[in-house]
Amino acid sequence: MEVVIDREGCISCGLCVSTCEDVFQFADDGKAEVIKQPEGENEETMAREAAEGCPVAVIGVE
Ligand code: SF4
């Protein structure tokens, strides 16, 4: 699995960070970034949830 964020469109709502803080964190510019790729079933599930829940649909899961 690879997770990417189209950071330009991020509105800093925090959903992804609160869903899976091991994968998503806020960068210095206030937008979310991927700090590491999901490892294991639990993180992959959380990353998918974050992607589905992102209000502006800028998280991609491949
Ligand atoms: S859920 Fe989407 S809009 Fe919200 S912080 Fe994460 S990437 Fe940004």
mmCIF file of N, CA and C and ligand atoms in Angstrom:
data_model
loop_
_atom_site.group_PDB
_atom_site.id
_atom_site.type_symbol
_atom_site.label_atom_id
_atom_site.label_comp_id
_atom_site.label_asym_id
_atom_site.label_seq_id
_atom_site.Cartn_x
_atom_site.Cartn_y
_atom_site.Cartn_z
ATOM 1 N N MET A 1 0.842 -1.197 0.000
ATOM 2 C CA MET A 1 0.000 0.000 0.000
ATOM 3 C C MET A 1 0.873 1.240 0.000
ATOM 4 N N GLU A 2 0.435 2.229 -0.804
ATOM 5 C CA GLU A 2 1.122 3.522 -0.756
ATOM 6 C C GLU A 2 0.075 4.614 -0.554
ATOM 7 N N VAL A 3 0.342 5.482 0.411
ATOM 8 C CA VAL A 3 -0.554 6.587 0.707
ATOM 9 C C VAL A 3 0.091 7.890 0.253
ATOM 10 N N VAL A 4 -0.682 8.698 -0.439
ATOM 11 C CA VAL A 4 -0.184 10.014 -0.859
ATOM 12 C C VAL A 4 -1.238 11.068 -0.527
ATOM 13 N N ILE A 5 -0.768 12.279 -0.285
ATOM 14 C CA ILE A 5 -1.688 13.408 -0.079
ATOM 15 C C ILE A 5 -1.385 14.464 -1.134
ATOM 16 N N ASP A 6 -2.443 14.915 -1.804
ATOM 17 C CA ASP A 6 -2.315 16.082 -2.665
ATOM 18 C C ASP A 6 -2.413 17.293 -1.739
ATOM 19 N N ARG A 7 -1.251 17.685 -1.205
ATOM 20 C CA ARG A 7 -1.233 18.625 -0.074
ATOM 21 C C ARG A 7 -1.809 19.992 -0.411
ATOM 22 N N GLU A 8 -1.763 20.373 -1.671
ATOM 23 C CA GLU A 8 -2.286 21.684 -2.057
ATOM 24 C C GLU A 8 -3.749 21.840 -1.655
ATOM 25 N N GLY A 9 -4.487 20.727 -1.726
ATOM 26 C CA GLY A 9 -5.920 20.797 -1.456
ATOM 27 C C GLY A 9 -6.297 20.575 -0.008
ATOM 28 N N CYS A 10 -5.341 20.250 0.839
ATOM 29 C CA CYS A 10 -5.625 19.968 2.254
ATOM 30 C C CYS A 10 -6.155 21.220 2.951
ATOM 31 N N ILE A 11 -7.257 21.054 3.709
ATOM 32 C CA ILE A 11 -7.834 22.190 4.432
ATOM 33 C C ILE A 11 -7.536 22.095 5.935
ATOM 34 N N SER A 12 -6.598 21.239 6.296
ATOM 35 C CA SER A 12 -6.106 21.149 7.683
ATOM 36 C C SER A 12 -7.202 20.807 8.687
ATOM 37 N N CYS A 13 -8.138 19.952 8.291
ATOM 38 C CA CYS A 13 -9.240 19.621 9.202
ATOM 39 C C CYS A 13 -8.798 18.719 10.344
ATOM 40 N N GLY A 14 -7.737 17.952 10.123
ATOM 41 C CA GLY A 14 -7.206 17.116 11.193
ATOM 42 C C GLY A 14 -7.751 15.702 11.242
ATOM 43 N N LEU A 15 -8.694 15.375 10.378
ATOM 44 C CA LEU A 15 -9.298 14.039 10.448
ATOM 45 C C LEU A 15 -8.260 12.938 10.256
ATOM 46 N N CYS A 16 -7.410 13.082 9.272
ATOM 47 C CA CYS A 16 -6.442 12.005 9.008
ATOM 48 C C CYS A 16 -5.461 11.860 10.175
ATOM 49 N N VAL A 17 -5.047 12.992 10.736
ATOM 50 C CA VAL A 17 -4.093 12.948 11.854
ATOM 51 C C VAL A 17 -4.733 12.268 13.064
ATOM 52 N N SER A 18 -5.993 12.611 13.331
ATOM 53 C CA SER A 18 -6.634 11.986 14.488
ATOM 54 C C SER A 18 -6.997 10.533 14.212
ATOM 55 N N THR A 19 -7.163 10.173 12.954
ATOM 56 C CA THR A 19 -7.485 8.769 12.620
ATOM 57 C C THR A 19 -6.255 7.887 12.734
ATOM 58 N N CYS A 20 -5.109 8.360 12.263
ATOM 59 C CA CYS A 20 -3.900 7.530 12.273
ATOM 60 C C CYS A 20 -2.664 8.415 12.355
ATOM 61 N N GLU A 21 -2.312 8.776 13.588
ATOM 62 C CA GLU A 21 -1.213 9.730 13.759
ATOM 63 C C GLU A 21 0.156 9.114 13.469
ATOM 64 N N ASP A 22 0.229 7.800 13.359
ATOM 65 C CA ASP A 22 1.511 7.181 12.995
ATOM 66 C C ASP A 22 1.830 7.389 11.516
ATOM 67 N N VAL A 23 0.795 7.639 10.736
ATOM 68 C CA VAL A 23 0.972 7.812 9.285
ATOM 69 C C VAL A 23 0.854 9.279 8.874
ATOM 70 N N PHE A 24 -0.104 9.991 9.477
ATOM 71 C CA PHE A 24 -0.377 11.378 9.096
ATOM 72 C C PHE A 24 -0.013 12.328 10.239
ATOM 73 N N GLN A 25 0.666 13.402 9.874
ATOM 74 C CA GLN A 25 0.952 14.456 10.856
ATOM 75 C C GLN A 25 0.841 15.800 10.153
ATOM 76 N N PHE A 26 0.667 16.846 10.948
ATOM 77 C CA PHE A 26 0.690 18.181 10.367
ATOM 78 C C PHE A 26 2.132 18.612 10.143
ATOM 79 N N ALA A 27 2.405 19.160 8.980
ATOM 80 C CA ALA A 27 3.725 19.720 8.688
ATOM 81 C C ALA A 27 3.767 21.167 9.183
ATOM 82 N N ASP A 28 4.921 21.796 9.062
ATOM 83 C CA ASP A 28 5.099 23.168 9.551
ATOM 84 C C ASP A 28 4.163 24.154 8.854
ATOM 85 N N ASP A 29 3.740 23.829 7.636
ATOM 86 C CA ASP A 29 2.838 24.747 6.934
ATOM 87 C C ASP A 29 1.378 24.551 7.334
ATOM 88 N N GLY A 30 1.123 23.659 8.299
ATOM 89 C CA GLY A 30 -0.232 23.479 8.799
ATOM 90 C C GLY A 30 -1.053 22.466 8.032
ATOM 91 N N LYS A 31 -0.498 21.935 6.962
ATOM 92 C CA LYS A 31 -1.208 20.924 6.185
ATOM 93 C C LYS A 31 -0.689 19.546 6.548
ATOM 94 N N ALA A 32 -1.542 18.550 6.302
ATOM 95 C CA ALA A 32 -1.158 17.187 6.652
ATOM 96 C C ALA A 32 -0.122 16.648 5.674
ATOM 97 N N GLU A 33 0.720 15.767 6.187
ATOM 98 C CA GLU A 33 1.676 15.062 5.330
ATOM 99 C C GLU A 33 1.761 13.610 5.786
ATOM 100 N N VAL A 34 2.245 12.781 4.882
ATOM 101 C CA VAL A 34 2.469 11.371 5.214
ATOM 102 C C VAL A 34 3.865 11.259 5.813
ATOM 103 N N ILE A 35 3.954 10.812 7.064
ATOM 104 C CA ILE A 35 5.271 10.709 7.701
ATOM 105 C C ILE A 35 5.870 9.315 7.547
ATOM 106 N N LYS A 36 5.025 8.338 7.309
ATOM 107 C CA LYS A 36 5.528 7.006 6.952
ATOM 108 C C LYS A 36 4.398 6.222 6.310
ATOM 109 N N GLN A 37 4.757 5.258 5.514
ATOM 110 C CA GLN A 37 3.738 4.426 4.877
ATOM 111 C C GLN A 37 3.161 3.449 5.912
ATOM 112 N N PRO A 38 1.877 3.114 5.772
ATOM 113 C CA PRO A 38 1.252 2.190 6.724
ATOM 114 C C PRO A 38 1.952 0.831 6.747
ATOM 115 N N GLU A 39 2.074 0.313 7.949
ATOM 116 C CA GLU A 39 2.666 -1.014 8.129
ATOM 117 C C GLU A 39 1.660 -1.869 8.892
ATOM 118 N N GLY A 40 1.324 -3.008 8.333
ATOM 119 C CA GLY A 40 0.420 -3.915 9.032
ATOM 120 C C GLY A 40 -1.035 -3.574 8.758
ATOM 121 N N GLU A 41 -1.890 -4.548 9.077
ATOM 122 C CA GLU A 41 -3.305 -4.449 8.741
ATOM 123 C C GLU A 41 -3.988 -3.278 9.435
ATOM 124 N N ASN A 42 -3.643 -3.045 10.683
ATOM 125 C CA ASN A 42 -4.300 -1.989 11.445
ATOM 126 C C ASN A 42 -4.039 -0.610 10.841
ATOM 127 N N GLU A 43 -2.785 -0.315 10.559
ATOM 128 C CA GLU A 43 -2.459 0.993 9.985
ATOM 129 C C GLU A 43 -3.025 1.128 8.581
ATOM 130 N N GLU A 44 -3.045 0.046 7.829
ATOM 131 C CA GLU A 44 -3.605 0.119 6.475
ATOM 132 C C GLU A 44 -5.103 0.410 6.535
ATOM 133 N N THR A 45 -5.788 -0.236 7.468
ATOM 134 C CA THR A 45 -7.221 0.018 7.630
ATOM 135 C C THR A 45 -7.466 1.469 8.017
ATOM 136 N N MET A 46 -6.673 1.973 8.962
ATOM 137 C CA MET A 46 -6.830 3.360 9.402
ATOM 138 C C MET A 46 -6.528 4.340 8.266
ATOM 139 N N ALA A 47 -5.527 4.028 7.483
ATOM 140 C CA ALA A 47 -5.177 4.908 6.361
ATOM 141 C C ALA A 47 -6.316 4.947 5.343
ATOM 142 N N ARG A 48 -6.937 3.794 5.105
ATOM 143 C CA ARG A 48 -8.085 3.764 4.186
ATOM 144 C C ARG A 48 -9.243 4.578 4.747
ATOM 145 N N GLU A 49 -9.465 4.444 6.052
ATOM 146 C CA GLU A 49 -10.536 5.222 6.690
ATOM 147 C C GLU A 49 -10.285 6.711 6.547
ATOM 148 N N ALA A 50 -9.034 7.113 6.748
ATOM 149 C CA ALA A 50 -8.689 8.527 6.612
ATOM 150 C C ALA A 50 -8.934 8.995 5.186
ATOM 151 N N ALA A 51 -8.547 8.170 4.222
ATOM 152 C CA ALA A 51 -8.738 8.542 2.822
ATOM 153 C C ALA A 51 -10.227 8.688 2.506
ATOM 154 N N GLU A 52 -11.034 7.764 3.040
ATOM 155 C CA GLU A 52 -12.468 7.829 2.765
ATOM 156 C C GLU A 52 -13.114 9.007 3.490
ATOM 157 N N GLY A 53 -12.555 9.374 4.634
ATOM 158 C CA GLY A 53 -13.177 10.432 5.434
ATOM 159 C C GLY A 53 -12.703 11.830 5.109
ATOM 160 N N CYS A 54 -11.602 11.948 4.400
ATOM 161 C CA CYS A 54 -11.064 13.286 4.089
ATOM 162 C C CYS A 54 -12.132 14.117 3.370
ATOM 163 N N PRO A 55 -12.524 15.261 3.921
ATOM 164 C CA PRO A 55 -13.648 16.025 3.360
ATOM 165 C C PRO A 55 -13.370 16.596 1.968
ATOM 166 N N VAL A 56 -12.093 16.722 1.620
ATOM 167 C CA VAL A 56 -11.779 17.242 0.281
ATOM 168 C C VAL A 56 -11.129 16.176 -0.600
ATOM 169 N N ALA A 57 -11.130 14.926 -0.117
ATOM 170 C CA ALA A 57 -10.696 13.769 -0.913
ATOM 171 C C ALA A 57 -9.323 13.952 -1.544
ATOM 172 N N VAL A 58 -8.369 14.412 -0.725
ATOM 173 C CA VAL A 58 -7.020 14.600 -1.275
ATOM 174 C C VAL A 58 -6.054 13.485 -0.875
ATOM 175 N N ILE A 59 -6.553 12.496 -0.128
ATOM 176 C CA ILE A 59 -5.699 11.372 0.266
ATOM 177 C C ILE A 59 -5.927 10.234 -0.716
ATOM 178 N N GLY A 60 -4.840 9.772 -1.301
ATOM 179 C CA GLY A 60 -4.917 8.660 -2.222
ATOM 180 C C GLY A 60 -4.291 7.415 -1.619
ATOM 181 N N VAL A 61 -4.942 6.278 -1.807
ATOM 182 C CA VAL A 61 -4.438 4.996 -1.319
ATOM 183 C C VAL A 61 -4.336 4.052 -2.509
ATOM 184 N N GLU A 62 -3.137 3.563 -2.747
ATOM 185 C CA GLU A 62 -2.942 2.695 -3.921
ATOM 186 C C GLU A 62 -2.472 1.329 -3.467
HETATM 187 S S1 SF4 B 1 -8.321 14.709 6.291
HETATM 188 FE FE1 SF4 B 1 -7.788 15.683 4.322
HETATM 189 S S2 SF4 B 1 -8.221 17.875 4.599
HETATM 190 FE FE2 SF4 B 1 -8.184 16.930 6.634
HETATM 191 S S3 SF4 B 1 -6.086 17.270 7.365
HETATM 192 FE FE3 SF4 B 1 -6.143 15.239 6.383
HETATM 193 S S4 SF4 B 1 -5.537 15.574 4.229
HETATM 194 FE FE4 SF4 B 1 -6.077 17.579 5.128
#
